[in-house]
mmCIF file of C-alpha atoms in Angstrom:
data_model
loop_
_atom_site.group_PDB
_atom_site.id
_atom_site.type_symbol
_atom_site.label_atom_id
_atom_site.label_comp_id
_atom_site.label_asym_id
_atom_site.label_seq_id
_atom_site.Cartn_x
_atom_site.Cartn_y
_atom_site.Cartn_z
ATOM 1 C CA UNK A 1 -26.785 53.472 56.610
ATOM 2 C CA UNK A 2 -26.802 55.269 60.311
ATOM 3 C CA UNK A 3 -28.837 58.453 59.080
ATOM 4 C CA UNK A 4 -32.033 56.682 57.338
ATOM 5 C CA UNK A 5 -34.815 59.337 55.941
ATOM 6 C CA UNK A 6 -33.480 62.343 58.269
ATOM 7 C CA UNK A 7 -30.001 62.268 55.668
ATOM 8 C CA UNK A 8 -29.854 65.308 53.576
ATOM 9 C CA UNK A 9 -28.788 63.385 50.698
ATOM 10 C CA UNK A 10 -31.380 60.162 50.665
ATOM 11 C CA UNK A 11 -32.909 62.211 47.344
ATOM 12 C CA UNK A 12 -29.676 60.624 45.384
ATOM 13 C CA UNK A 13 -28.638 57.542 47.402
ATOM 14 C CA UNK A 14 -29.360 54.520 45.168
ATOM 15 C CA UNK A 15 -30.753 52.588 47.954
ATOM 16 C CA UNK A 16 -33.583 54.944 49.060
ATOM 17 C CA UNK A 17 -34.140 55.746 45.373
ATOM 18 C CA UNK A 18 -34.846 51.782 44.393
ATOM 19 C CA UNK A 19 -36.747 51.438 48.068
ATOM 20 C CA UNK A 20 -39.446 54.230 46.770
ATOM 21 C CA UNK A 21 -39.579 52.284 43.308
ATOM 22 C CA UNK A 22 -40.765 48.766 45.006
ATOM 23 C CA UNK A 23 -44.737 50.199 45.515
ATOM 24 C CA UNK A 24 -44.737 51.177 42.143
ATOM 25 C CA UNK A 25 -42.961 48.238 40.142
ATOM 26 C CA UNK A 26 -45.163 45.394 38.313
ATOM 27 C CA UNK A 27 -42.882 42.552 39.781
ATOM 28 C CA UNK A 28 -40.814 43.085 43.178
ATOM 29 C CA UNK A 29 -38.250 39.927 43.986
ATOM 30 C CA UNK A 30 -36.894 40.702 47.858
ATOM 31 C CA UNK A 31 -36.517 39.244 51.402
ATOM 32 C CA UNK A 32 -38.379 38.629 54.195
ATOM 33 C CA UNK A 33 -35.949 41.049 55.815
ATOM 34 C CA UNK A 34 -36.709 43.842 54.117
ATOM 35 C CA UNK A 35 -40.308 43.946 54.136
ATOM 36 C CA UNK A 36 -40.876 43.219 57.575
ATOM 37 C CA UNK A 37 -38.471 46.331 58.104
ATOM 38 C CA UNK A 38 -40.492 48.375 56.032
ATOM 39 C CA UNK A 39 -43.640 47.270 57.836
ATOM 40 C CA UNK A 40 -42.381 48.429 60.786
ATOM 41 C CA UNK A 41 -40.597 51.911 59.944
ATOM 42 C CA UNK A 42 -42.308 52.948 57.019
ATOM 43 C CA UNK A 43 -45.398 55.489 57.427
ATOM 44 C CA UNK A 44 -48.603 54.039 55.530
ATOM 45 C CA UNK A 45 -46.284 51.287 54.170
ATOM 46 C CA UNK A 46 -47.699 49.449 51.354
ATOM 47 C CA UNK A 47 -46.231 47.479 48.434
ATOM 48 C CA UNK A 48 -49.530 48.015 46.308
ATOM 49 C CA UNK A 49 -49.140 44.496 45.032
ATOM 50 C CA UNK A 50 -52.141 42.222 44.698
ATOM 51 C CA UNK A 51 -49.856 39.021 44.993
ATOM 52 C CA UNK A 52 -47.482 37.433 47.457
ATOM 53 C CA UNK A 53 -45.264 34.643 46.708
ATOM 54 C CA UNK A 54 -43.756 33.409 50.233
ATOM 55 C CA UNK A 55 -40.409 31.040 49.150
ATOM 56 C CA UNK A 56 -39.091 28.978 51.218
ATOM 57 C CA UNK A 57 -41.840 29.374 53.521
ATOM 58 C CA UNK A 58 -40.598 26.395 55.917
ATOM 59 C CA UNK A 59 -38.089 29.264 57.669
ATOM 60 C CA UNK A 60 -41.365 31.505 58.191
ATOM 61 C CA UNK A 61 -41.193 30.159 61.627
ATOM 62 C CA UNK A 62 -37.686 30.875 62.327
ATOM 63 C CA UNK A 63 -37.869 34.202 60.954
ATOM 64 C CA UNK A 64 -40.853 35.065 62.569
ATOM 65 C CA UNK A 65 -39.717 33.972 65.991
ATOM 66 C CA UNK A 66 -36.528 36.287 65.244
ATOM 67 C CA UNK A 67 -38.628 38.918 63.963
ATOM 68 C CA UNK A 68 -40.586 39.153 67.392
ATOM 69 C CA UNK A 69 -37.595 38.125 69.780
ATOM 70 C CA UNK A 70 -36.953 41.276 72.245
ATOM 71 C CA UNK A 71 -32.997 41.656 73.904
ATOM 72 C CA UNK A 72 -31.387 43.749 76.779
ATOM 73 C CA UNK A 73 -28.021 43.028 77.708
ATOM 74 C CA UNK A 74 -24.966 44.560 78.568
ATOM 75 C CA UNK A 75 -24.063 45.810 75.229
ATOM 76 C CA UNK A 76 -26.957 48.194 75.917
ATOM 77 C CA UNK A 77 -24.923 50.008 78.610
ATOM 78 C CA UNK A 78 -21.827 50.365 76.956
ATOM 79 C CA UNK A 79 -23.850 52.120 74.013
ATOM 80 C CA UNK A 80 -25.630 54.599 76.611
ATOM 81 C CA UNK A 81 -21.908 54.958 78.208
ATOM 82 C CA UNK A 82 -20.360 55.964 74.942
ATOM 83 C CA UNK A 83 -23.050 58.135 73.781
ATOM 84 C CA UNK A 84 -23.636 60.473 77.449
ATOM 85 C CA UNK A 85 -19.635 61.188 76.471
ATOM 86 C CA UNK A 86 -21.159 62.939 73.204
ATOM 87 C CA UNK A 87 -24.415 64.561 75.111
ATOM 88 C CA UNK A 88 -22.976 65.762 77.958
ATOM 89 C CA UNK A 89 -20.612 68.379 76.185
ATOM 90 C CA UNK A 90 -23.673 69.889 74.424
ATOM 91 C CA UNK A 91 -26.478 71.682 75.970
ATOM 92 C CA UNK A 92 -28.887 71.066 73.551
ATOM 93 C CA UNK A 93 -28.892 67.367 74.342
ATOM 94 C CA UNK A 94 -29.173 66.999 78.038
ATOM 95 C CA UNK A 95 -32.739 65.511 77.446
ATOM 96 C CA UNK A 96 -31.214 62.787 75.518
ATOM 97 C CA UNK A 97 -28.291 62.192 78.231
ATOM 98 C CA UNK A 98 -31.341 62.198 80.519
ATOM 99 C CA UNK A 99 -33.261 59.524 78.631
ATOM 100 C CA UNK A 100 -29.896 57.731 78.384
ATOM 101 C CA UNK A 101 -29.628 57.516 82.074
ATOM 102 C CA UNK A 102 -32.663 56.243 82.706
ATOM 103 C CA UNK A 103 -33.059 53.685 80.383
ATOM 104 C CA UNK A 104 -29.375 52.634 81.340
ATOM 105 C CA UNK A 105 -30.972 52.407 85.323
ATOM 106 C CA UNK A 106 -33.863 50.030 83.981
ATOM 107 C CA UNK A 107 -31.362 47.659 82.464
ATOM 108 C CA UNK A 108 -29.008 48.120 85.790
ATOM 109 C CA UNK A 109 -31.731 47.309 88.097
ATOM 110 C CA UNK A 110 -32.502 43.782 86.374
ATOM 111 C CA UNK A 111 -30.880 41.113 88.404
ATOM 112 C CA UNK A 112 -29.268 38.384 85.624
ATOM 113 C CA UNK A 113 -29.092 35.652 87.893
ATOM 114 C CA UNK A 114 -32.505 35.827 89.212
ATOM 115 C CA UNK A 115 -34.594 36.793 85.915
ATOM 116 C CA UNK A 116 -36.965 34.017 84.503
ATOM 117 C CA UNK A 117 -39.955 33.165 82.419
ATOM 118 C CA UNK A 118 -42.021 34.167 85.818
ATOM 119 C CA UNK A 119 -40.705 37.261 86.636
ATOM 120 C CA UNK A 120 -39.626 38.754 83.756
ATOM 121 C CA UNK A 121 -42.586 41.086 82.408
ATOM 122 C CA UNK A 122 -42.583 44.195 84.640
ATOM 123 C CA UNK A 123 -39.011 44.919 84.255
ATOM 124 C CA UNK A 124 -38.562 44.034 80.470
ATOM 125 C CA UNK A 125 -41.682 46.336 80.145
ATOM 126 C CA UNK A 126 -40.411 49.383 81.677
ATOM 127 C CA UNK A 127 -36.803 48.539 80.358
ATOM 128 C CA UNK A 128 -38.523 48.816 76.938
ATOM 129 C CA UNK A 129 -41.063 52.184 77.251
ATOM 130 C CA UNK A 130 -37.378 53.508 78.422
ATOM 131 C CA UNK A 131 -36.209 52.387 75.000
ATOM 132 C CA UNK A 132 -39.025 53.985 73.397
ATOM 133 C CA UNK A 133 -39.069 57.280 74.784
ATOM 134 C CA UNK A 134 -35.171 57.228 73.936
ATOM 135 C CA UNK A 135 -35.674 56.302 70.316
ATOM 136 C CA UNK A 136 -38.270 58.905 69.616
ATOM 137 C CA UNK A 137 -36.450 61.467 71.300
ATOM 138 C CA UNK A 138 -33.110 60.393 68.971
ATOM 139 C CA UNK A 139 -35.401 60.508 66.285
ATOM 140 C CA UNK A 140 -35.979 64.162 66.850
ATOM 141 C CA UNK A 141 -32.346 64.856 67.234
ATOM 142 C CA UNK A 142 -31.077 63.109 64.347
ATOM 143 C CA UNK A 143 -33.593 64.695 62.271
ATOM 144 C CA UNK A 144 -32.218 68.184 62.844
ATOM 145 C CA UNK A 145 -28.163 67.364 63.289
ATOM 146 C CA UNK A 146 -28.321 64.812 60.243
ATOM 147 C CA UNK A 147 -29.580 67.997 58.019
ATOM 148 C CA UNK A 148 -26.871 70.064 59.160
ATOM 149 C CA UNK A 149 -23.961 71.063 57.111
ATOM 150 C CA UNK A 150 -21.952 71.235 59.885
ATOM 151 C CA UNK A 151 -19.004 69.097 60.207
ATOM 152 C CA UNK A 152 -19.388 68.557 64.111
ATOM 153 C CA UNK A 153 -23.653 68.200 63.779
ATOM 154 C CA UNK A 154 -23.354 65.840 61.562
ATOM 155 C CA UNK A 155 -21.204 63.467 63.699
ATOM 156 C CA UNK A 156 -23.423 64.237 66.211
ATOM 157 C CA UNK A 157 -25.571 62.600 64.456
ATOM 158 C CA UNK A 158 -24.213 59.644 63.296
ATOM 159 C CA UNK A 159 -23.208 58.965 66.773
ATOM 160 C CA UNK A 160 -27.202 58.974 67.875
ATOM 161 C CA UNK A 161 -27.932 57.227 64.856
ATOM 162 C CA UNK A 162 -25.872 54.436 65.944
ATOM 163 C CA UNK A 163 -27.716 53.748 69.026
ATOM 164 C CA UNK A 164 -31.005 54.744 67.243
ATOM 165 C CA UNK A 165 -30.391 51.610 64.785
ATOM 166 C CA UNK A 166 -29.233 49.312 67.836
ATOM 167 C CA UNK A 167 -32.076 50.044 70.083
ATOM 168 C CA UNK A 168 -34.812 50.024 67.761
ATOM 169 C CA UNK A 169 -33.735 47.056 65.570
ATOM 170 C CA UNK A 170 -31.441 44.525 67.457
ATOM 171 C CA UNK A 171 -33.730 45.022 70.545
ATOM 172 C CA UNK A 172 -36.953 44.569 69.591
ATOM 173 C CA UNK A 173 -38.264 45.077 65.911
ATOM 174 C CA UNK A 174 -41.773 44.863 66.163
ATOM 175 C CA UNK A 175 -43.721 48.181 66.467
ATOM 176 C CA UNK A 176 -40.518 50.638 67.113
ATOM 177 C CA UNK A 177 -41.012 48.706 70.923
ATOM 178 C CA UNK A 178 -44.348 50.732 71.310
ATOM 179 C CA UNK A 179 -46.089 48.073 72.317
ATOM 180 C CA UNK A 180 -43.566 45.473 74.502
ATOM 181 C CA UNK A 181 -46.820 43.467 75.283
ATOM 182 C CA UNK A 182 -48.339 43.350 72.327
ATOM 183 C CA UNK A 183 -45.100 42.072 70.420
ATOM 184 C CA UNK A 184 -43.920 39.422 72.818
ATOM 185 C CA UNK A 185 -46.777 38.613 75.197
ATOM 186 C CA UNK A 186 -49.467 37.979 73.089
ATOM 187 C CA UNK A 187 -47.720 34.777 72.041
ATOM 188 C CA UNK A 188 -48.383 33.280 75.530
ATOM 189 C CA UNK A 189 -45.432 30.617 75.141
ATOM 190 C CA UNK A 190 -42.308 32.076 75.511
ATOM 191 C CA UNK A 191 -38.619 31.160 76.796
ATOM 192 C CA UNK A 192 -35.898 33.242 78.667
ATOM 193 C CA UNK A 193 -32.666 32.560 77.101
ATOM 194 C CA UNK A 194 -29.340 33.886 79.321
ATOM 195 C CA UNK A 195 -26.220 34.745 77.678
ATOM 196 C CA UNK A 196 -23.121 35.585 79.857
ATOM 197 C CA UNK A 197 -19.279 35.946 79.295
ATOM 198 C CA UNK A 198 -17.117 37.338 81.739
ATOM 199 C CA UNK A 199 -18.402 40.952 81.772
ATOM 200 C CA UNK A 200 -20.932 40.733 79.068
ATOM 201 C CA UNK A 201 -24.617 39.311 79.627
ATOM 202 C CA UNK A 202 -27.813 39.165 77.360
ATOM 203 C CA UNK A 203 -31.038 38.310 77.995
ATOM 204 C CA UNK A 204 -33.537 37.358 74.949
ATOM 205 C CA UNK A 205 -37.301 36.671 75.186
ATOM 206 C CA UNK A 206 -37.838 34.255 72.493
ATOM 207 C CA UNK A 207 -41.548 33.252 71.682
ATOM 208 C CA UNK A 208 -42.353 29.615 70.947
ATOM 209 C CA UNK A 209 -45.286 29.933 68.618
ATOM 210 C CA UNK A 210 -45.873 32.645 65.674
ATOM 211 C CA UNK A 211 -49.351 31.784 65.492
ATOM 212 C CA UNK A 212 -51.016 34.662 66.733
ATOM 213 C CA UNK A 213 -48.443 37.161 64.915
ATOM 214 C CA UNK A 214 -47.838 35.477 61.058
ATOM 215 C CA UNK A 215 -51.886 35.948 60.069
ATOM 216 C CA UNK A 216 -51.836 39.176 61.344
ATOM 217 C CA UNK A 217 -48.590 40.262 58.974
ATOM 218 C CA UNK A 218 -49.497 38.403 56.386
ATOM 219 C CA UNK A 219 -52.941 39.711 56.176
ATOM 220 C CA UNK A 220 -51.784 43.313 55.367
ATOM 221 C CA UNK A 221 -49.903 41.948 52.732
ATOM 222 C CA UNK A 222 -52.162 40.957 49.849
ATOM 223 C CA UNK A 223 -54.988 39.319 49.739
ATOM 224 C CA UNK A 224 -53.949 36.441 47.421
ATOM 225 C CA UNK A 225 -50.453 34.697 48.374
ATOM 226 C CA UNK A 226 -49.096 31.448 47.318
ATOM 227 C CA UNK A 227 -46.767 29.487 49.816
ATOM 228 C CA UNK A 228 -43.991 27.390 48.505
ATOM 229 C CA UNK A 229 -41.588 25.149 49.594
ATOM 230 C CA UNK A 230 -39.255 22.151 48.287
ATOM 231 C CA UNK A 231 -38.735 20.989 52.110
ATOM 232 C CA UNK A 232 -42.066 21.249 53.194
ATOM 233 C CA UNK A 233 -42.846 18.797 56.055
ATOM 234 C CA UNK A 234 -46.273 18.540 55.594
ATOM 235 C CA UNK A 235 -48.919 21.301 54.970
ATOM 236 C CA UNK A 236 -51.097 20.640 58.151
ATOM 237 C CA UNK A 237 -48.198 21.182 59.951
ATOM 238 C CA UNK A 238 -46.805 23.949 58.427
ATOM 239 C CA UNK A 239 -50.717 25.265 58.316
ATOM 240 C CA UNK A 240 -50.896 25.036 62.313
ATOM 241 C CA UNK A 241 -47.414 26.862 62.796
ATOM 242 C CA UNK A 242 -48.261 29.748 60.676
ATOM 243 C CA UNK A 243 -51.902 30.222 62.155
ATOM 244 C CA UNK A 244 -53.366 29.996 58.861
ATOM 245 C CA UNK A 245 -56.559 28.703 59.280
ATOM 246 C CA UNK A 246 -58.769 30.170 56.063
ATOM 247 C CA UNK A 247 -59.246 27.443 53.478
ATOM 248 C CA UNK A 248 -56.706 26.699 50.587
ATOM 249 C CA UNK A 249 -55.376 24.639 47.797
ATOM 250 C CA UNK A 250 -52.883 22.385 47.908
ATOM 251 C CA UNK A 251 -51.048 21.395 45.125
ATOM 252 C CA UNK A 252 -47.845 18.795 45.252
ATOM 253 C CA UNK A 253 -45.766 17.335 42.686
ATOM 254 C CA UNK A 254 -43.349 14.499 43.428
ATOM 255 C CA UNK A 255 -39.689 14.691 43.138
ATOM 256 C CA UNK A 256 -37.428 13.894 40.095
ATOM 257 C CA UNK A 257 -34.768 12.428 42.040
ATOM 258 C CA UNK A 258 -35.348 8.584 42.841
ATOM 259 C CA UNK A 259 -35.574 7.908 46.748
ATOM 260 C CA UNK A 260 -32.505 6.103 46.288
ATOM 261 C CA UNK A 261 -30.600 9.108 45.257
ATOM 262 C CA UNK A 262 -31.703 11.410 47.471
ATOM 263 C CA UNK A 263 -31.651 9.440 51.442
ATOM 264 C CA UNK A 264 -29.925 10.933 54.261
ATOM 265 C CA UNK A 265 -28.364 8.721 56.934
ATOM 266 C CA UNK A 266 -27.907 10.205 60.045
ATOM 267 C CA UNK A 267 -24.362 9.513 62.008
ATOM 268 C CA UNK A 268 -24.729 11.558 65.114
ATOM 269 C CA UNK A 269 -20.777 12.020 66.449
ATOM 270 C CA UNK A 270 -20.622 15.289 68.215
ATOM 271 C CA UNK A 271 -22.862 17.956 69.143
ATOM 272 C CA UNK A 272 -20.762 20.641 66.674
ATOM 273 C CA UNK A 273 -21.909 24.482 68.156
ATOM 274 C CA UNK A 274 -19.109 27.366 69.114
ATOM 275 C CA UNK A 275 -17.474 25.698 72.296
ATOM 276 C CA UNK A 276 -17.107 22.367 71.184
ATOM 277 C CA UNK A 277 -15.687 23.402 67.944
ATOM 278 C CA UNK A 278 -12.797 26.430 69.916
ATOM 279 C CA UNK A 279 -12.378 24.196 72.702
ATOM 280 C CA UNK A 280 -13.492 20.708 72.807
ATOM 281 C CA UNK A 281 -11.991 17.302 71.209
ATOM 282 C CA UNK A 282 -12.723 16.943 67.565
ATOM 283 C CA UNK A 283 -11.252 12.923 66.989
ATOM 284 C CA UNK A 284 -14.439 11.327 66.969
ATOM 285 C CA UNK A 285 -15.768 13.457 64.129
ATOM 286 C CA UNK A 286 -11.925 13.586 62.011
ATOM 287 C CA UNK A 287 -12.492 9.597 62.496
ATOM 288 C CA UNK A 288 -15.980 9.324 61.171
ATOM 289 C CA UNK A 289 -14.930 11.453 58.085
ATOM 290 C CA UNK A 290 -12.402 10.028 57.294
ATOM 291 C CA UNK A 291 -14.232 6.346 57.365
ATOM 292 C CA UNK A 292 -16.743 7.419 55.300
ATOM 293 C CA UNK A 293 -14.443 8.961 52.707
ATOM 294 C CA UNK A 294 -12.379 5.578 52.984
ATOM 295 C CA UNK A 295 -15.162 3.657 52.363
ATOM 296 C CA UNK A 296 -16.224 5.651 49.593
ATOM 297 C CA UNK A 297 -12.940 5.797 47.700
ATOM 298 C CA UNK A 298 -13.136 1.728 47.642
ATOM 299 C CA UNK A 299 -16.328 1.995 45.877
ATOM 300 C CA UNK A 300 -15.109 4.865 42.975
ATOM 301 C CA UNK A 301 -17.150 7.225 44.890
ATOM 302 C CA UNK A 302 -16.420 11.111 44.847
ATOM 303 C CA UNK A 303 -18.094 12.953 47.470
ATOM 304 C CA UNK A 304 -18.315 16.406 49.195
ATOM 305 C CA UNK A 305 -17.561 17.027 52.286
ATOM 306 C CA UNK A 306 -20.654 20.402 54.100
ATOM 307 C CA UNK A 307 -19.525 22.399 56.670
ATOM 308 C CA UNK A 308 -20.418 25.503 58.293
ATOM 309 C CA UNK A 309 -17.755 27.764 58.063
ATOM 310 C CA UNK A 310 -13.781 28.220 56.063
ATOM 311 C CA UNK A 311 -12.407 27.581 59.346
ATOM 312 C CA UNK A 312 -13.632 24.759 59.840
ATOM 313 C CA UNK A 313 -12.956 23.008 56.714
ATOM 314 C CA UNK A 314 -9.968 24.345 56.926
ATOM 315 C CA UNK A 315 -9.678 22.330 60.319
ATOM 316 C CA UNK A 316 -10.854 19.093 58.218
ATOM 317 C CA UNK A 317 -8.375 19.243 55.613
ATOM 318 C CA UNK A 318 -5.173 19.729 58.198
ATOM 319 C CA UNK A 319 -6.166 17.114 60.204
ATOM 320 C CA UNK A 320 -7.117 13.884 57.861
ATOM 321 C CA UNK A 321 -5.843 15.518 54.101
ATOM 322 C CA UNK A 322 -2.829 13.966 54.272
ATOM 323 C CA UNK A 323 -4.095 10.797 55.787
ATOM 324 C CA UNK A 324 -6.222 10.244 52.869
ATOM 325 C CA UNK A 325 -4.292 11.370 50.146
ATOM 326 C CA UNK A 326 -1.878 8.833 50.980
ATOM 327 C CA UNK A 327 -4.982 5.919 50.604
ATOM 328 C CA UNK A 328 -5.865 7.405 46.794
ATOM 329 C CA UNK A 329 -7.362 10.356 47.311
ATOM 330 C CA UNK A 330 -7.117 14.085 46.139
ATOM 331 C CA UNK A 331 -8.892 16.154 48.712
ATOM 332 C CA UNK A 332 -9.740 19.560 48.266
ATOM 333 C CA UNK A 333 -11.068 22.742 50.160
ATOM 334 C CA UNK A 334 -12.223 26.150 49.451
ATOM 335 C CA UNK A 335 -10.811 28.342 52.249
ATOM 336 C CA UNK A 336 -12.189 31.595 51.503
ATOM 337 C CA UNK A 337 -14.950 32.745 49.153
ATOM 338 C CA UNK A 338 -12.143 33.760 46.541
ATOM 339 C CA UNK A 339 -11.315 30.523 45.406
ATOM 340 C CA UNK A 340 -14.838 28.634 45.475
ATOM 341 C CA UNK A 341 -14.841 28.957 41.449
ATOM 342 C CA UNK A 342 -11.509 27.795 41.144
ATOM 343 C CA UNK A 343 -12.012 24.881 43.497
ATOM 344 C CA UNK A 344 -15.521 23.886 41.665
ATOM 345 C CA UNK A 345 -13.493 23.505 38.257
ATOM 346 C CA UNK A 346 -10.809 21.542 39.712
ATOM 347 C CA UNK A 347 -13.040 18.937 41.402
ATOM 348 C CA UNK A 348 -15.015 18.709 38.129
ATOM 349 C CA UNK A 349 -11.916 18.247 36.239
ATOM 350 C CA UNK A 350 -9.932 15.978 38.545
ATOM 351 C CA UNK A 351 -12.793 13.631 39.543
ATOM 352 C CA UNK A 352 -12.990 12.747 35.812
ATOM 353 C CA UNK A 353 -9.754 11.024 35.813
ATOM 354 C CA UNK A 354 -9.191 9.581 39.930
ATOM 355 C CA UNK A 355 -11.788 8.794 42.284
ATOM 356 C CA UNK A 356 -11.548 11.739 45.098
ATOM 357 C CA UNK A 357 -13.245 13.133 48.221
#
C-alpha cells in the first residue's frame, strides 16, 4: 500500500480493518516485522496484551541489527530526480521540490570513496534531518492529495507516497529518522558497509551489538514474555546479545532425535554468495555433490539435496542429473514453487521402490 492512513478508503480495506482488530483480540499470532512497524508509525501504539511469546528468538539479533541499520545511496537520487519532475509542474509543491533538493545535495556532497567508520557521523546526520524534514513535509502532502477525488491529486499522491515509503522505511526505520543518533549511535560498535556497481553506490551503517536497543523494545511490549527457540546456542549467550539482564527461568528439554540422526558434517567447497554463483567456476561443488550422492546410492541411501534458490537447483540438476542417473539414480528438482507438491509425492512414491537422490 503507497497511501497508508491518509487513503480515503482505509475504512474498508481488509488490511487496515484486521490491523485495528490486533489491540483488541485475546490471541494475536504475527511477525517481528509487523510489530516493530507498528512501533514505529503507529500513534500511542499498543497491542494491550499482557504476554509475549518471541519464536525463534535466535534471529532477534539479525532482525534487530536490520531493524536499526540506516542506508543512503544512489537510489536515493534517482527517487528525488523522478519526483522534482512531478513537483515542479505544480505550484503548490515547490516546498517539497525544495526539500527534495536539498536532501538530494546532502547525499551529493558525501564522497563514496573516502567515507568510513571515522568520518561518517556529521554527514549521515545531516543527510538524515534532510530525510526527516522531507518525510514530514510528504506526510502533509499526501494527506491532502490522497483524500482527493481527483484523478490527477491522487497520482500526485501516490507518486509522494512512493518516496515517503522508501525514505522512511528502507532508510532508516527506527523513529521515522528523528533521532539518527539515537538509532544508530547509541550502539557504539558499528561497521560501514560500501556497495558500488557501475553507476549505483550504497552505503549502510550496520550496528554490531543490539544490546542497548532489544531491552528497550522489548520492555514496551509486555511485561511477561517467554523466549523460545529449537536452535538456541546457549542461553547466556543468547542472554548477553539481547541485553537481557533481569533474572529468568530456564527451562530445556532434550531432543527426540538420537545424536546419530541428527549430525552435520561440514564439507567447505566454495564460498557460494551472488558473484561466485553468476560468474565464478562451480566444478568443485558439482564434484562434491555428486560424490556424496554416489556414495550414498551404494549404501540404499535417499537423500535431499538444500539450496538457496530454483535457479540454482536448477543449475545442479543440468550439470550432474544425467551423470547420476546413469549410476542408479532418479534425481529430481522442484523448479518453481508450482510443482513443489507434485515433486514431494513423487520422491515419496519413487524412493519406495529404487534408491534415489
Amino acid at each position: 500500500c503507497q497511501f497508508g492512513y491518509s487513503c480515503r478508503d482505509k475504512e474498508n480495506c481488509e488490511y487496515f480493518v484486521q490491523r485495528n482488530l490486533a489491540p483488541r483480540a485475546k490471541f494475536l499470532n504475527t511477525t517481528y516485522q509487523l510489530v516493530l512497524s507498528l512501533l514505529d508509525t503507529a500513534v500511542g501504539f499498543n497491542l494491550n496484551k499482557d504476554l509475549y511469546i518471541f519464536d525463534e528468538c535466535h534471529n532477534l539479533p539479525a532482525i534487530f541489527t536490520d531493524y536499526r541499520s540506516v542506508r543512503l545511496g544512489s537510489q536515493d537520487l534517482v527517487n528525488y530526480a523522478r519526483i522534482e519532475a512531478v513537483c515542479e509542474k505544480d505550484p503548490e509543491l515547490l516546498e517539497v521540490w525544495e526539500s527534495v533538493e536539498y536532501a538530494a545535495h546532502c547525499i551529493e556532497e558525501i564522497d563514496f570513496n573516502r567515507i568510513d567508520e571515522s568520518n561518517f557521523e556529521e554527514p549521515f546526520a545531516k543527510a538524515f534531518k534532510a530525510k526527516a524534514e522531507l518525510v514530514a513535509l510528504l506526510e502533509a502532502k499526501i494527506n491532502k492529495f490522497g483524500k482527493s477525488y481527483d484523478r490527477d491529486d491522487r497520482w500526485i499522491a501516490k507518486k509522494l507516497a512512493q518516496l515517503h515509503s522508501f525514505d522512511s522505511k528502507s532508510c532508516c526505520k527506527h523513529s521515522n529518522m528523528k533521532d539518527f543518533y539515537g538509532s544508530v549511535l547509541e550502539n557504539k560498535e558499528f561497521v560501514i558497509e560500501k556497495k558500488s556497481f557501475k553507476d549505483t553506490w550504497e552505503l549502510q551503517v550496520i550496528p554490531l551489538k543490539v544490546n542497548t536497543m532489544f531491552p528497550m523494545v522489548a520492555n514496551t511490549l509486555a511485561p511477561r514474555r517467554i523466549f523460545m527457540s529449537a536452535t538456541i546456542f546457549g542461553v547466556d549467550r543468547l542472554r548477553r546479545e539481547l541485553g537481557l539482564t533481569k533474572p529468568f527461568k530456564f527451562i530445556g528439554m532434550p531432543s527426540k532425535f538420537d545424536v546419530e540422526n541428527r549430525r552435520v558434517y561440514s564439507i567447505p567447497v566454495l564460498n557460494m554468495n551472488h558473484t561466485t554463483i553468476s560468474t565464478g567456476d562451480l566444478t568443485p561443488m558439482y564434484d562434491s555433490i555428486q560424490d556424496i550422492c554416489e556414495m550414498h546410492l551404494k549404501e540404499g541411501d535417499s537423500g535431499i539435496i538444500f539450496t538457496p534458490s530454483y535457479n540454482l537447483s536448477k543449475m545442479i540438476l543440468d550439470r550432474i542429473g544425467s551423470s547420476l542417473e546413469r549410476v542408479g539414480a532418479i534425481m529430481l528438482a522442484n523448479t518453481s514453487g508450482a510443482d513443489r507438491d507434485e515433486i514431494l509425492n513423487t520422491f515419496r512414491d519413487e524412493r519406495i521402490k529404487k534408491p534415489k537422490i
